[in-house]
PDB file of C-alpha atoms and ligand atoms in Angstrom:
ATOM      1  CA  MET L   1      -9.860  43.070  21.939  1.00  0.00           C
ATOM      2  CA  VAL L   2      -9.385  46.685  20.940  1.00  0.00           C
ATOM      3  CA  ASP L   3      -5.990  47.704  19.680  1.00  0.00           C
ATOM      4  CA  ARG L   4      -4.686  51.195  19.309  1.00  0.00           C
ATOM      5  CA  LEU L   5      -2.546  51.553  16.227  1.00  0.00           C
ATOM      6  CA  THR L   6      -0.326  54.537  15.730  1.00  0.00           C
ATOM      7  CA  PRO L   7       0.124  55.620  12.106  1.00  0.00           C
ATOM      8  CA  GLN L   8       3.704  54.294  12.277  1.00  0.00           C
ATOM      9  CA  ARG L   9       2.550  50.926  13.504  1.00  0.00           C
ATOM     10  CA  ARG L  10      -0.138  50.729  10.915  1.00  0.00           C
ATOM     11  CA  SER L  11       2.255  51.498   8.089  1.00  0.00           C
ATOM     12  CA  TRP L  12       4.680  48.937   9.446  1.00  0.00           C
ATOM     13  CA  LEU L  13       1.950  46.340   9.551  1.00  0.00           C
ATOM     14  CA  MET L  14       1.004  47.221   6.013  1.00  0.00           C
ATOM     15  CA  SER L  15       4.625  46.812   4.960  1.00  0.00           C
ATOM     16  CA  ARG L  16       4.447  43.241   6.145  1.00  0.00           C
ATOM     17  CA  VAL L  17       1.560  42.417   3.866  1.00  0.00           C
ATOM     18  CA  GLY L  18       2.849  40.244   1.087  1.00  0.00           C
ATOM     19  CA  ARG L  19       5.751  38.854   3.056  1.00  0.00           C
ATOM     20  CA  LYS L  20       3.574  36.414   4.931  1.00  0.00           C
ATOM     21  CA  ASP L  21       4.592  33.097   3.525  1.00  0.00           C
ATOM     22  CA  THR L  22       8.336  33.371   3.787  1.00  0.00           C
ATOM     23  CA  GLY L  23      10.444  30.245   3.978  1.00  0.00           C
ATOM     24  CA  PRO L  24      11.480  30.309   7.644  1.00  0.00           C
ATOM     25  CA  GLU L  25       7.924  30.924   8.760  1.00  0.00           C
ATOM     26  CA  MET L  26       6.655  27.997   6.724  1.00  0.00           C
ATOM     27  CA  VAL L  27       9.275  25.789   8.379  1.00  0.00           C
ATOM     28  CA  VAL L  28       7.932  26.752  11.799  1.00  0.00           C
ATOM     29  CA  ARG L  29       4.308  26.247  10.736  1.00  0.00           C
ATOM     30  CA  ARG L  30       4.981  22.797   9.313  1.00  0.00           C
ATOM     31  CA  LEU L  31       6.999  21.748  12.341  1.00  0.00           C
ATOM     32  CA  LEU L  32       4.331  22.792  14.845  1.00  0.00           C
ATOM     33  CA  PHE L  33       1.556  21.295  12.764  1.00  0.00           C
ATOM     34  CA  ARG L  34       3.379  17.959  12.621  1.00  0.00           C
ATOM     35  CA  GLU L  35       3.827  18.084  16.402  1.00  0.00           C
ATOM     36  CA  GLY L  36       0.071  18.409  16.754  1.00  0.00           C
ATOM     37  CA  TYR L  37      -0.106  22.106  17.630  1.00  0.00           C
ATOM     38  CA  ARG L  38      -2.801  24.253  16.084  1.00  0.00           C
ATOM     39  CA  PHE L  39      -2.365  27.959  15.606  1.00  0.00           C
ATOM     40  CA  ARG L  40      -3.646  31.138  14.053  1.00  0.00           C
ATOM     41  CA  LEU L  41      -1.643  33.294  11.696  1.00  0.00           C
ATOM     42  CA  HIS L  42      -0.842  37.018  11.678  1.00  0.00           C
ATOM     43  CA  ARG L  43      -3.265  38.180  14.312  1.00  0.00           C
ATOM     44  CA  LYS L  44      -3.485  41.843  13.377  1.00  0.00           C
ATOM     45  CA  ASP L  45      -5.341  42.657  16.568  1.00  0.00           C
ATOM     46  CA  MET L  46      -2.320  41.713  18.662  1.00  0.00           C
ATOM     47  CA  PRO L  47       0.836  43.756  19.288  1.00  0.00           C
ATOM     48  CA  GLY L  48       3.301  43.233  16.459  1.00  0.00           C
ATOM     49  CA  SER L  49       0.863  41.027  14.535  1.00  0.00           C
ATOM     50  CA  PRO L  50       2.629  37.810  15.613  1.00  0.00           C
ATOM     51  CA  ASP L  51       3.439  35.352  12.838  1.00  0.00           C
ATOM     52  CA  LEU L  52       1.845  32.481  14.731  1.00  0.00           C
ATOM     53  CA  VAL L  53      -0.472  32.530  17.730  1.00  0.00           C
ATOM     54  CA  LEU L  54      -1.430  29.580  19.904  1.00  0.00           C
ATOM     55  CA  PRO L  55      -4.427  30.892  21.853  1.00  0.00           C
ATOM     56  CA  ARG L  56      -4.755  27.794  24.017  1.00  0.00           C
ATOM     57  CA  TYR L  57      -1.217  28.294  25.284  1.00  0.00           C
ATOM     58  CA  ARG L  58      -1.315  32.086  25.199  1.00  0.00           C
ATOM     59  CA  VAL L  59       1.816  31.998  23.114  1.00  0.00           C
ATOM     60  CA  ALA L  60       2.777  34.374  20.321  1.00  0.00           C
ATOM     61  CA  ILE L  61       5.575  33.343  17.986  1.00  0.00           C
ATOM     62  CA  PHE L  62       7.617  35.707  15.871  1.00  0.00           C
ATOM     63  CA  VAL L  63       9.868  34.383  13.142  1.00  0.00           C
ATOM     64  CA  HIS L  64      12.581  36.986  12.862  1.00  0.00           C
ATOM     65  CA  GLY L  65      15.161  37.612  10.179  1.00  0.00           C
ATOM     66  CA  CYS L  66      18.584  37.680  11.861  1.00  0.00           C
ATOM     67  CA  PHE L  67      19.731  40.770   9.956  1.00  0.00           C
ATOM     68  CA  TRP L  68      16.749  43.064  10.470  1.00  0.00           C
ATOM     69  CA  HIS L  69      15.981  42.052  14.011  1.00  0.00           C
ATOM     70  CA  ARG L  70      19.654  41.789  15.092  1.00  0.00           C
ATOM     71  CA  HIS L  71      20.095  38.238  16.288  1.00  0.00           C
ATOM     72  CA  ALA L  72      22.791  38.702  18.968  1.00  0.00           C
ATOM     73  CA  GLY L  73      26.033  36.949  18.111  1.00  0.00           C
ATOM     74  CA  CYS L  74      24.693  35.663  14.799  1.00  0.00           C
ATOM     75  CA  SER L  75      26.887  35.796  11.711  1.00  0.00           C
ATOM     76  CA  LYS L  76      23.907  37.035   9.695  1.00  0.00           C
ATOM     77  CA  ALA L  77      23.481  40.129  11.843  1.00  0.00           C
ATOM     78  CA  THR L  78      26.133  42.062   9.962  1.00  0.00           C
ATOM     79  CA  THR L  79      26.241  45.855   9.711  1.00  0.00           C
ATOM     80  CA  PRO L  80      26.648  47.388   6.257  1.00  0.00           C
ATOM     81  CA  LYS L  81      29.822  49.441   5.869  1.00  0.00           C
ATOM     82  CA  THR L  82      28.088  52.378   4.217  1.00  0.00           C
ATOM     83  CA  ARG L  83      25.438  54.709   5.681  1.00  0.00           C
ATOM     84  CA  MET L  84      26.285  53.333   9.084  1.00  0.00           C
ATOM     85  CA  GLU L  85      24.262  55.903  10.985  1.00  0.00           C
ATOM     86  CA  PHE L  86      21.172  55.088   8.944  1.00  0.00           C
ATOM     87  CA  TRP L  87      21.572  51.405   9.650  1.00  0.00           C
ATOM     88  CA  SER L  88      22.280  51.757  13.340  1.00  0.00           C
ATOM     89  CA  ASN L  89      19.162  53.943  13.728  1.00  0.00           C
ATOM     90  CA  LYS L  90      17.124  51.489  11.737  1.00  0.00           C
ATOM     91  CA  PHE L  91      18.330  48.535  13.781  1.00  0.00           C
ATOM     92  CA  ALA L  92      17.760  50.374  17.057  1.00  0.00           C
ATOM     93  CA  GLN L  93      14.165  51.079  15.974  1.00  0.00           C
ATOM     94  CA  ASN L  94      13.562  47.448  15.087  1.00  0.00           C
ATOM     95  CA  ILE L  95      14.930  46.235  18.404  1.00  0.00           C
ATOM     96  CA  ALA L  96      12.888  48.796  20.345  1.00  0.00           C
ATOM     97  CA  ARG L  97       9.731  47.850  18.449  1.00  0.00           C
ATOM     98  CA  ASP L  98      10.263  44.133  19.061  1.00  0.00           C
ATOM     99  CA  LYS L  99      10.774  44.830  22.748  1.00  0.00           C
ATOM    100  CA  ALA L 100       7.652  47.015  22.937  1.00  0.00           C
ATOM    101  CA  ASN L 101       5.578  44.319  21.255  1.00  0.00           C
ATOM    102  CA  GLU L 102       6.857  41.693  23.654  1.00  0.00           C
ATOM    103  CA  ASP L 103       6.123  43.945  26.639  1.00  0.00           C
ATOM    104  CA  GLN L 104       2.591  44.643  25.430  1.00  0.00           C
ATOM    105  CA  LEU L 105       1.938  40.969  24.858  1.00  0.00           C
ATOM    106  CA  ALA L 106       3.262  40.148  28.338  1.00  0.00           C
ATOM    107  CA  GLU L 107       0.934  42.774  29.824  1.00  0.00           C
ATOM    108  CA  ARG L 108      -1.957  40.937  28.225  1.00  0.00           C
ATOM    109  CA  GLY L 109      -0.746  37.624  29.590  1.00  0.00           C
ATOM    110  CA  TRP L 110       0.925  36.337  26.450  1.00  0.00           C
ATOM    111  CA  ARG L 111       4.294  34.676  26.233  1.00  0.00           C
ATOM    112  CA  THR L 112       6.472  35.592  23.278  1.00  0.00           C
ATOM    113  CA  ILE L 113       8.711  33.085  21.541  1.00  0.00           C
ATOM    114  CA  VAL L 114      11.188  34.334  18.968  1.00  0.00           C
ATOM    115  CA  VAL L 115      12.380  31.934  16.316  1.00  0.00           C
ATOM    116  CA  TRP L 116      15.423  33.229  14.483  1.00  0.00           C
ATOM    117  CA  GLU L 117      15.734  32.600  10.795  1.00  0.00           C
ATOM    118  CA  CYS L 118      19.023  30.727  11.275  1.00  0.00           C
ATOM    119  CA  GLU L 119      17.346  28.406  13.795  1.00  0.00           C
ATOM    120  CA  THR L 120      15.007  27.137  11.095  1.00  0.00           C
ATOM    121  CA  LYS L 121      18.006  25.424   9.480  1.00  0.00           C
ATOM    122  CA  GLU L 122      18.433  23.114  12.476  1.00  0.00           C
ATOM    123  CA  MET L 123      15.162  21.261  12.655  1.00  0.00           C
ATOM    124  CA  GLY L 124      16.031  18.986  15.572  1.00  0.00           C
ATOM    125  CA  GLU L 125      17.139  21.839  17.793  1.00  0.00           C
ATOM    126  CA  LEU L 126      14.225  24.006  16.734  1.00  0.00           C
ATOM    127  CA  ARG L 127      11.740  21.270  17.543  1.00  0.00           C
ATOM    128  CA  GLU L 128      13.293  20.837  20.987  1.00  0.00           C
ATOM    129  CA  LYS L 129      13.239  24.555  21.688  1.00  0.00           C
ATOM    130  CA  LEU L 130       9.633  25.064  20.608  1.00  0.00           C
ATOM    131  CA  CYS L 131       8.265  21.988  22.319  1.00  0.00           C
ATOM    132  CA  ALA L 132      10.077  22.880  25.564  1.00  0.00           C
ATOM    133  CA  GLU L 133       8.695  26.433  25.470  1.00  0.00           C
ATOM    134  CA  LEU L 134       5.183  25.262  24.698  1.00  0.00           C
ATOM    135  CA  GLU L 135       5.250  22.618  27.419  1.00  0.00           C
ATOM    136  CA  ASP L 136       6.361  25.298  29.840  1.00  0.00           C
ATOM    137  CA  ALA L 137       3.618  27.616  28.625  1.00  0.00           C
ATOM    138  CA  LYS L 138       1.063  24.870  29.143  1.00  0.00           C
ATOM    139  CA  ARG L 139       2.288  24.354  32.707  1.00  0.00           C
ATOM    140  CA  THR L 140       2.030  28.031  33.616  1.00  0.00           C
ATOM    141  CA  ILE L 141      -1.191  28.834  31.775  1.00  0.00           C
ATOM    142  CA  GLY L 142      -3.317  28.336  34.879  1.00  0.00           C
ATOM    143  CA  GLU L 143      -1.258  30.726  36.974  1.00  0.00           C
ATOM    144  CA  PRO L 144      -2.830  34.087  37.812  1.00  0.00           C
ATOM    145  CA  HIS L 145      -0.468  36.217  35.721  1.00  0.00           C
ATOM    146  CA  ALA L 146      -1.419  34.278  32.615  1.00  0.00           C
ATOM    147  CA  ALA L 147      -5.142  34.295  33.243  1.00  0.00           C
ATOM    148  CA  ARG L 148      -5.965  37.920  32.537  1.00  0.00           C
ATOM    149  CA  ARG L 149      -6.843  39.299  29.164  1.00  0.00           C
TER     150      ARG L 149
HETATM  151 ZN1   ZN G 201      20.668  34.139  13.543  1.00  0.00          ZN
END
């Protein structure tokens, strides 16, 4: 799979190096592993370099920080009171980039699941959410829209 990386994308990907094994992501990895799911990590050849990828289900999972990725309605998605224009531009860019990644993944037949950082504090609910999404992905994997590469 050939991926075209703009310089901006590449530098963003590079900025993520070193922040791989963050707490919330480890929570998601351990949970899925315990549930019997197997996955790949940080597929750099896929849009947005998803944190976890389940090729068999054609599912990409992003574990997002609520602040940076603007979890709607979340108490952690605050806006700093200084340099407000800087922050609102920054947030708008992050949201647009997340959306673009999700769109590109969908074009390739991949489903995107976002796990918010705050959701990793509620293990029971998180397990339910992920298992429901993955079951649904498994059901739809044979459908034509999911079959193309
Ligand atoms: Zn949140």
